[in-house]
């Protein structure tokens, strides 16, 4: 049997470039989200909350990553259940006027398969916890349902 006949699991890859047009609004929204997630200051996770708040104040990519939730992308799609997700964000040099500025084949060989040079381990993780899921370093990068 082919893979398509035997597997019900599909990997969906989405890559976007967004422009932060109002850093204060972005960080403010991220701070509000963190406050709702952690509850009152000074609780059990006060150190973690302080770290997350500092990160979203200092870095727009961190603020954005703390607000993005891949579960929202498929939560209302009938017949689909999200089993695992990972995401990250980073500040990049990007020129919207340069048509070659974004290589859509990045990390893929000529057959469209992921090359050995690009693995999931190459993805950098953001440092802001999200939805209370953390890895051993206190960084939320992957969630399983």
Tab-separated table of N, CA and C in Angstrom:
chain	number	residue	atom	x	y	z
A	1	UNK	N	0.838	-1.189	0.000
A	1	UNK	CA	0.000	0.000	0.000
A	1	UNK	C	0.873	1.239	0.000
A	2	UNK	N	0.391	2.264	-0.630
A	2	UNK	CA	1.139	3.512	-0.656
A	2	UNK	C	0.916	4.273	0.643
A	3	UNK	N	1.758	5.266	0.864
A	3	UNK	CA	1.632	6.091	2.067
A	3	UNK	C	0.263	6.752	2.141
A	4	UNK	N	-0.240	7.208	1.005
A	4	UNK	CA	-1.539	7.890	1.016
A	4	UNK	C	-2.680	6.950	1.383
A	5	UNK	N	-2.520	5.639	1.134
A	5	UNK	CA	-3.559	4.681	1.481
A	5	UNK	C	-3.489	4.250	2.940
A	6	UNK	N	-2.317	4.338	3.552
A	6	UNK	CA	-2.148	3.807	4.897
A	6	UNK	C	-2.114	4.853	5.995
A	7	UNK	N	-1.849	6.090	5.675
A	7	UNK	CA	-1.703	7.106	6.708
A	7	UNK	C	-2.815	8.137	6.645
A	8	UNK	N	-3.327	8.460	7.807
A	8	UNK	CA	-4.339	9.501	7.902
A	8	UNK	C	-3.714	10.822	8.331
A	9	UNK	N	-2.402	10.826	8.556
A	9	UNK	CA	-1.728	12.006	9.069
A	9	UNK	C	-1.119	12.804	7.919
A	10	UNK	N	-1.292	14.119	7.990
A	10	UNK	CA	-0.801	15.018	6.952
A	10	UNK	C	-0.002	16.115	7.620
A	11	UNK	N	1.207	16.365	7.126
A	11	UNK	CA	2.011	17.490	7.616
A	11	UNK	C	1.685	18.707	6.746
A	12	UNK	N	1.256	19.781	7.384
A	12	UNK	CA	0.946	21.022	6.689
A	12	UNK	C	2.034	22.020	7.062
A	13	UNK	N	2.708	22.555	6.070
A	13	UNK	CA	3.755	23.550	6.327
A	13	UNK	C	3.253	24.915	5.874
A	14	UNK	N	3.356	25.881	6.755
A	14	UNK	CA	2.957	27.246	6.435
A	14	UNK	C	4.111	28.158	6.818
A	15	UNK	N	4.518	28.994	5.913
A	15	UNK	CA	5.541	29.980	6.217
A	15	UNK	C	5.019	31.335	5.761
A	16	UNK	N	5.132	32.311	6.621
A	16	UNK	CA	4.620	33.647	6.319
A	16	UNK	C	5.688	34.677	6.667
A	17	UNK	N	5.638	35.788	5.996
A	17	UNK	CA	6.406	36.959	6.386
A	17	UNK	C	5.381	38.029	6.714
A	18	UNK	N	5.433	38.538	7.922
A	18	UNK	CA	4.507	39.593	8.323
A	18	UNK	C	5.303	40.841	8.668
A	19	UNK	N	4.682	41.964	8.516
A	19	UNK	CA	5.307	43.236	8.866
A	19	UNK	C	4.658	43.744	10.153
A	20	UNK	N	5.481	44.071	11.115
A	20	UNK	CA	4.973	44.653	12.355
A	20	UNK	C	4.812	46.144	12.104
A	21	UNK	N	3.577	46.581	12.090
A	21	UNK	CA	3.287	47.983	11.789
A	21	UNK	C	3.080	48.821	13.042
A	22	UNK	N	2.831	48.176	14.167
A	22	UNK	CA	2.651	48.881	15.433
A	22	UNK	C	3.190	47.996	16.556
A	23	UNK	N	4.472	48.154	16.862
A	23	UNK	CA	5.143	47.317	17.864
A	23	UNK	C	4.516	47.473	19.246
A	24	UNK	N	4.078	48.673	19.577
A	24	UNK	CA	3.461	48.898	20.887
A	24	UNK	C	2.137	48.147	21.012
A	25	UNK	N	1.323	48.179	19.961
A	25	UNK	CA	0.052	47.453	19.985
A	25	UNK	C	0.295	45.952	20.075
A	26	UNK	N	1.295	45.467	19.338
A	26	UNK	CA	1.617	44.042	19.357
A	26	UNK	C	2.080	43.598	20.736
A	27	UNK	N	3.044	44.313	21.303
A	27	UNK	CA	3.547	43.914	22.620
A	27	UNK	C	2.475	44.086	23.696
A	28	UNK	N	1.634	45.101	23.575
A	28	UNK	CA	0.545	45.295	24.534
A	28	UNK	C	-0.442	44.139	24.509
A	29	UNK	N	-0.786	43.685	23.317
A	29	UNK	CA	-1.697	42.548	23.187
A	29	UNK	C	-1.050	41.278	23.738
A	30	UNK	N	0.238	41.102	23.462
A	30	UNK	CA	0.950	39.930	23.981
A	30	UNK	C	1.005	39.966	25.509
A	31	UNK	N	1.235	41.138	26.079
A	31	UNK	CA	1.260	41.258	27.538
A	31	UNK	C	-0.110	40.952	28.143
A	32	UNK	N	-1.180	41.413	27.499
A	32	UNK	CA	-2.532	41.111	27.975
A	32	UNK	C	-2.794	39.608	27.926
A	33	UNK	N	-2.341	38.967	26.863
A	33	UNK	CA	-2.520	37.521	26.723
A	33	UNK	C	-1.757	36.765	27.811
A	34	UNK	N	-0.534	37.224	28.092
A	34	UNK	CA	0.262	36.587	29.152
A	34	UNK	C	-0.408	36.770	30.511
A	35	UNK	N	-0.947	37.952	30.751
A	35	UNK	CA	-1.628	38.212	32.025
A	35	UNK	C	-2.828	37.279	32.184
A	36	UNK	N	-3.570	37.075	31.107
A	36	UNK	CA	-4.720	36.171	31.170
A	36	UNK	C	-4.270	34.730	31.369
A	37	UNK	N	-3.163	34.374	30.756
A	37	UNK	CA	-2.656	33.002	30.858
A	37	UNK	C	-2.105	32.690	32.244
A	38	UNK	N	-1.361	33.628	32.809
A	38	UNK	CA	-0.696	33.382	34.092
A	38	UNK	C	-1.516	33.794	35.302
A	39	UNK	N	-2.542	34.587	35.112
A	39	UNK	CA	-3.333	35.033	36.255
A	39	UNK	C	-2.607	36.129	37.021
A	40	UNK	N	-2.888	36.211	38.305
A	40	UNK	CA	-2.337	37.265	39.152
A	40	UNK	C	-0.809	37.173	39.247
A	41	UNK	N	-0.111	38.319	39.204
A	41	UNK	CA	1.341	38.318	39.391
A	41	UNK	C	1.706	37.758	40.770
A	42	UNK	N	2.887	37.163	40.855
A	42	UNK	CA	3.365	36.662	42.136
A	42	UNK	C	2.950	35.244	42.445
A	43	UNK	N	2.310	34.578	41.512
A	43	UNK	CA	1.890	33.202	41.746
A	43	UNK	C	3.050	32.227	41.580
A	44	UNK	N	2.702	30.955	41.405
A	44	UNK	CA	3.693	29.896	41.263
A	44	UNK	C	4.652	30.138	40.111
A	45	UNK	N	4.163	30.712	39.054
A	45	UNK	CA	4.972	30.887	37.844
A	45	UNK	C	5.428	32.330	37.662
A	46	UNK	N	5.684	33.039	38.759
A	46	UNK	CA	6.061	34.455	38.679
A	46	UNK	C	7.348	34.657	37.884
A	47	UNK	N	8.334	33.792	38.092
A	47	UNK	CA	9.610	33.932	37.377
A	47	UNK	C	9.412	33.687	35.881
A	48	UNK	N	8.641	32.687	35.556
A	48	UNK	CA	8.351	32.370	34.162
A	48	UNK	C	7.586	33.524	33.504
A	49	UNK	N	6.609	34.076	34.205
A	49	UNK	CA	5.826	35.192	33.689
A	49	UNK	C	6.716	36.409	33.459
A	50	UNK	N	7.599	36.705	34.415
A	50	UNK	CA	8.506	37.845	34.284
A	50	UNK	C	9.395	37.689	33.060
A	51	UNK	N	9.907	36.482	32.856
A	51	UNK	CA	10.752	36.205	31.681
A	51	UNK	C	9.959	36.408	30.391
A	52	UNK	N	8.734	35.866	30.337
A	52	UNK	CA	7.905	35.982	29.144
A	52	UNK	C	7.552	37.441	28.854
A	53	UNK	N	7.222	38.200	29.894
A	53	UNK	CA	6.885	39.612	29.701
A	53	UNK	C	8.075	40.400	29.178
A	54	UNK	N	9.258	40.130	29.704
A	54	UNK	CA	10.459	40.821	29.224
A	54	UNK	C	10.718	40.483	27.760
A	55	UNK	N	10.517	39.236	27.398
A	55	UNK	CA	10.755	38.813	26.020
A	55	UNK	C	9.818	39.514	25.042
A	56	UNK	N	8.530	39.618	25.371
A	56	UNK	CA	7.600	40.244	24.435
A	56	UNK	C	7.767	41.754	24.384
A	57	UNK	N	8.280	42.346	25.442
A	57	UNK	CA	8.565	43.798	25.409
A	57	UNK	C	9.768	44.100	24.525
A	58	UNK	N	10.772	43.213	24.537
A	58	UNK	CA	12.030	43.453	23.839
A	58	UNK	C	12.009	43.062	22.366
A	59	UNK	N	11.173	42.105	21.994
A	59	UNK	CA	11.284	41.522	20.662
A	59	UNK	C	9.900	41.302	20.054
A	60	UNK	N	9.650	41.955	18.937
A	60	UNK	CA	8.369	41.807	18.257
A	60	UNK	C	8.120	40.382	17.789
A	61	UNK	N	9.176	39.671	17.388
A	61	UNK	CA	9.010	38.282	16.962
A	61	UNK	C	8.541	37.414	18.126
A	62	UNK	N	9.068	37.668	19.305
A	62	UNK	CA	8.635	36.938	20.506
A	62	UNK	C	7.180	37.245	20.824
A	63	UNK	N	6.805	38.510	20.719
A	63	UNK	CA	5.421	38.898	20.990
A	63	UNK	C	4.471	38.221	20.014
A	64	UNK	N	4.834	38.223	18.750
A	64	UNK	CA	3.993	37.598	17.732
A	64	UNK	C	3.875	36.090	17.972
A	65	UNK	N	4.991	35.439	18.246
A	65	UNK	CA	4.968	33.987	18.473
A	65	UNK	C	4.113	33.620	19.677
A	66	UNK	N	4.084	34.485	20.675
A	66	UNK	CA	3.278	34.179	21.863
A	66	UNK	C	1.785	34.285	21.588
A	67	UNK	N	1.411	34.977	20.518
A	67	UNK	CA	-0.004	35.174	20.194
A	67	UNK	C	-0.531	34.197	19.145
A	68	UNK	N	0.356	33.611	18.368
A	68	UNK	CA	-0.061	32.699	17.311
A	68	UNK	C	-0.366	31.336	17.907
A	69	UNK	N	-1.475	30.768	17.507
A	69	UNK	CA	-1.861	29.446	17.986
A	69	UNK	C	-2.277	28.591	16.792
A	70	UNK	N	-1.421	27.639	16.390
A	70	UNK	CA	-1.751	26.791	15.241
A	70	UNK	C	-3.063	26.015	15.411
A	71	UNK	N	-3.467	25.753	16.634
A	71	UNK	CA	-4.714	25.042	16.871
A	71	UNK	C	-5.901	25.822	16.310
A	72	UNK	N	-5.811	27.155	16.325
A	72	UNK	CA	-6.889	27.978	15.793
A	72	UNK	C	-7.061	27.799	14.281
A	73	UNK	N	-5.991	27.419	13.583
A	73	UNK	CA	-6.068	27.261	12.129
A	73	UNK	C	-6.983	26.120	11.708
A	74	UNK	N	-7.043	25.067	12.504
A	74	UNK	CA	-7.810	23.892	12.100
A	74	UNK	C	-8.937	23.537	13.058
A	75	UNK	N	-9.136	24.304	14.095
A	75	UNK	CA	-10.115	23.938	15.111
A	75	UNK	C	-11.532	23.820	14.575
A	76	UNK	N	-11.864	24.535	13.524
A	76	UNK	CA	-13.219	24.493	12.996
A	76	UNK	C	-13.315	23.790	11.650
A	77	UNK	N	-12.239	23.086	11.266
A	77	UNK	CA	-12.261	22.324	10.018
A	77	UNK	C	-12.880	20.958	10.314
A	78	UNK	N	-13.993	20.628	9.664
A	78	UNK	CA	-14.645	19.357	9.962
A	78	UNK	C	-13.786	18.167	9.538
A	79	UNK	N	-13.777	17.133	10.363
A	79	UNK	CA	-13.067	15.908	10.041
A	79	UNK	C	-11.573	15.961	10.278
A	80	UNK	N	-11.094	16.990	10.968
A	80	UNK	CA	-9.656	17.148	11.212
A	80	UNK	C	-9.433	17.351	12.698
A	81	UNK	N	-8.449	16.656	13.229
A	81	UNK	CA	-8.051	16.847	14.620
A	81	UNK	C	-6.545	17.088	14.652
A	82	UNK	N	-6.127	18.191	15.209
A	82	UNK	CA	-4.713	18.512	15.299
A	82	UNK	C	-4.067	17.637	16.365
A	83	UNK	N	-3.008	16.929	15.998
A	83	UNK	CA	-2.345	16.038	16.945
A	83	UNK	C	-1.017	16.584	17.431
A	84	UNK	N	-0.379	17.440	16.652
A	84	UNK	CA	0.911	18.006	17.046
A	84	UNK	C	1.141	19.288	16.267
A	85	UNK	N	1.783	20.256	16.900
A	85	UNK	CA	2.088	21.512	16.215
A	85	UNK	C	3.371	22.095	16.781
A	86	UNK	N	4.134	22.752	15.933
A	86	UNK	CA	5.291	23.515	16.388
A	86	UNK	C	5.341	24.786	15.558
A	87	UNK	N	5.863	25.834	16.152
A	87	UNK	CA	5.956	27.095	15.432
A	87	UNK	C	7.040	27.949	16.047
A	88	UNK	N	7.525	28.878	15.259
A	88	UNK	CA	8.551	29.802	15.727
A	88	UNK	C	8.447	31.082	14.917
A	89	UNK	N	9.107	32.095	15.386
A	89	UNK	CA	9.182	33.333	14.614
A	89	UNK	C	10.547	33.950	14.846
A	90	UNK	N	10.987	34.712	13.884
A	90	UNK	CA	12.284	35.367	13.978
A	90	UNK	C	12.260	36.632	13.137
A	91	UNK	N	13.043	37.588	13.524
A	91	UNK	CA	13.195	38.806	12.741
A	91	UNK	C	14.111	38.472	11.563
A	92	UNK	N	13.728	38.909	10.372
A	92	UNK	CA	14.510	38.619	9.175
A	92	UNK	C	14.773	39.892	8.393
A	93	UNK	N	15.754	39.845	7.510
A	93	UNK	CA	15.954	40.901	6.531
A	93	UNK	C	15.055	40.550	5.352
A	94	UNK	N	14.175	41.444	4.980
A	94	UNK	CA	13.224	41.164	3.920
A	94	UNK	C	12.989	42.420	3.116
A	95	UNK	N	13.075	42.293	1.802
A	95	UNK	CA	12.810	43.408	0.905
A	95	UNK	C	11.606	43.038	0.045
A	96	UNK	N	10.444	43.638	0.306
A	96	UNK	CA	9.251	43.275	-0.467
A	96	UNK	C	9.372	43.605	-1.953
A	97	UNK	N	10.324	44.440	-2.310
A	97	UNK	CA	10.527	44.800	-3.716
A	97	UNK	C	11.391	43.787	-4.456
A	98	UNK	N	12.058	42.887	-3.725
A	98	UNK	CA	12.952	41.898	-4.322
A	98	UNK	C	12.175	40.613	-4.604
A	99	UNK	N	11.904	40.311	-5.897
A	99	UNK	CA	11.122	39.116	-6.208
A	99	UNK	C	11.842	37.817	-5.844
A	100	UNK	N	13.146	37.840	-5.727
A	100	UNK	CA	13.910	36.644	-5.365
A	100	UNK	C	14.252	36.614	-3.882
A	101	UNK	N	13.682	37.535	-3.103
A	101	UNK	CA	14.023	37.663	-1.696
A	101	UNK	C	13.524	36.545	-0.804
A	102	UNK	N	12.635	35.716	-1.311
A	102	UNK	CA	12.087	34.642	-0.496
A	102	UNK	C	12.094	33.372	-1.322
A	103	UNK	N	12.936	32.445	-0.963
A	103	UNK	CA	13.086	31.191	-1.678
A	103	UNK	C	12.058	30.195	-1.160
A	104	UNK	N	11.027	29.934	-1.953
A	104	UNK	CA	9.976	29.023	-1.526
A	104	UNK	C	10.443	27.579	-1.451
A	105	UNK	N	11.562	27.259	-2.094
A	105	UNK	CA	12.084	25.898	-2.072
A	105	UNK	C	13.121	25.700	-0.983
A	106	UNK	N	13.267	26.657	-0.078
A	106	UNK	CA	14.272	26.579	0.975
A	106	UNK	C	14.147	25.276	1.758
A	107	UNK	N	15.248	24.504	1.808
A	107	UNK	CA	15.264	23.271	2.573
A	107	UNK	C	14.683	22.075	1.850
A	108	UNK	N	14.432	22.193	0.561
A	108	UNK	CA	13.850	21.085	-0.202
A	108	UNK	C	14.769	20.736	-1.358
A	109	UNK	N	14.783	19.453	-1.706
A	109	UNK	CA	15.560	19.041	-2.864
A	109	UNK	C	14.703	19.176	-4.119
A	110	UNK	N	15.207	18.727	-5.271
A	110	UNK	CA	14.503	18.909	-6.543
A	110	UNK	C	13.178	18.172	-6.623
A	111	UNK	N	12.991	17.126	-5.817
A	111	UNK	CA	11.746	16.360	-5.830
A	111	UNK	C	10.694	16.932	-4.896
A	112	UNK	N	11.011	18.028	-4.208
A	112	UNK	CA	10.075	18.614	-3.265
A	112	UNK	C	10.144	17.980	-1.890
A	113	UNK	N	11.040	17.005	-1.717
A	113	UNK	CA	11.221	16.365	-0.414
A	113	UNK	C	12.146	17.200	0.435
A	114	UNK	N	11.960	17.125	1.738
A	114	UNK	CA	12.828	17.863	2.652
A	114	UNK	C	14.232	17.286	2.545
A	115	UNK	N	15.222	18.139	2.350
A	115	UNK	CA	16.596	17.663	2.223
A	115	UNK	C	17.175	17.334	3.584
A	116	UNK	N	18.294	16.616	3.588
A	116	UNK	CA	18.954	16.264	4.844
A	116	UNK	C	19.463	17.488	5.575
A	117	UNK	N	19.685	18.574	4.853
A	117	UNK	CA	20.227	19.797	5.456
A	117	UNK	C	19.195	20.546	6.287
A	118	UNK	N	17.939	20.351	6.012
A	118	UNK	CA	16.887	21.079	6.729
A	118	UNK	C	16.034	20.089	7.490
A	119	UNK	N	16.130	20.116	8.797
A	119	UNK	CA	15.321	19.241	9.627
A	119	UNK	C	14.533	20.071	10.599
A	120	UNK	N	13.614	19.445	11.272
A	120	UNK	CA	12.838	20.174	12.259
A	120	UNK	C	13.722	20.666	13.385
A	121	UNK	N	14.865	19.986	13.618
A	121	UNK	CA	15.766	20.423	14.666
A	121	UNK	C	16.418	21.752	14.340
A	122	UNK	N	16.423	22.133	13.040
A	122	UNK	CA	17.032	23.395	12.636
A	122	UNK	C	16.165	24.588	13.011
A	123	UNK	N	14.883	24.339	13.285
A	123	UNK	CA	13.988	25.454	13.597
A	123	UNK	C	14.369	26.040	14.953
A	124	UNK	N	14.489	27.349	15.000
A	124	UNK	CA	14.779	27.974	16.287
A	124	UNK	C	13.479	28.146	17.055
A	125	UNK	N	13.564	27.978	18.340
A	125	UNK	CA	12.376	28.076	19.188
A	125	UNK	C	12.297	29.462	19.790
A	126	UNK	N	11.083	29.921	19.990
A	126	UNK	CA	10.920	31.195	20.668
A	126	UNK	C	10.869	30.929	22.157
A	127	UNK	N	11.158	31.950	22.924
A	127	UNK	CA	11.296	31.760	24.353
A	127	UNK	C	10.086	32.140	25.176
A	128	UNK	N	8.943	32.329	24.576
A	128	UNK	CA	7.766	32.742	25.324
A	128	UNK	C	6.828	31.556	25.472
A	129	UNK	N	6.560	31.116	26.691
A	129	UNK	CA	5.623	30.018	26.884
A	129	UNK	C	4.248	30.386	26.340
A	130	UNK	N	3.546	29.400	25.822
A	130	UNK	CA	2.232	29.632	25.250
A	130	UNK	C	1.319	28.487	25.643
A	131	UNK	N	0.154	28.793	26.111
A	131	UNK	CA	-0.848	27.812	26.511
A	131	UNK	C	-0.349	26.856	27.582
A	132	UNK	N	0.649	27.259	28.335
A	132	UNK	CA	1.097	26.476	29.462
A	132	UNK	C	1.897	25.249	29.116
A	133	UNK	N	2.200	24.981	27.849
A	133	UNK	CA	2.989	23.816	27.461
A	133	UNK	C	4.448	24.231	27.343
A	134	UNK	N	5.324	23.457	27.955
A	134	UNK	CA	6.744	23.796	27.927
A	134	UNK	C	7.579	22.561	27.697
A	135	UNK	N	8.777	22.749	27.120
A	135	UNK	CA	9.724	21.654	27.070
A	135	UNK	C	10.645	21.751	28.271
A	136	UNK	N	11.706	20.966	28.306
A	136	UNK	CA	12.573	20.928	29.485
A	136	UNK	C	13.334	22.227	29.718
A	137	UNK	N	13.358	23.121	28.753
A	137	UNK	CA	14.026	24.409	28.900
A	137	UNK	C	13.039	25.522	29.224
A	138	UNK	N	11.764	25.204	29.381
A	138	UNK	CA	10.764	26.221	29.663
A	138	UNK	C	10.349	26.976	28.427
A	139	UNK	N	10.580	26.386	27.234
A	139	UNK	CA	10.258	27.038	25.985
A	139	UNK	C	9.143	26.268	25.301
A	140	UNK	N	8.097	26.950	24.951
A	140	UNK	CA	6.977	26.290	24.304
A	140	UNK	C	7.181	26.309	22.807
A	141	UNK	N	7.428	25.143	22.226
A	141	UNK	CA	7.627	25.064	20.781
A	141	UNK	C	6.780	24.006	20.139
A	142	UNK	N	6.254	23.070	20.919
A	142	UNK	CA	5.495	21.984	20.338
A	142	UNK	C	4.404	21.578	21.303
A	143	UNK	N	3.260	21.300	20.736
A	143	UNK	CA	2.158	20.849	21.584
A	143	UNK	C	1.526	19.627	20.952
A	144	UNK	N	1.191	18.668	21.779
A	144	UNK	CA	0.460	17.488	21.332
A	144	UNK	C	-0.870	17.471	22.046
A	145	UNK	N	-1.869	17.047	21.334
A	145	UNK	CA	-3.209	17.011	21.900
A	145	UNK	C	-3.498	15.595	22.371
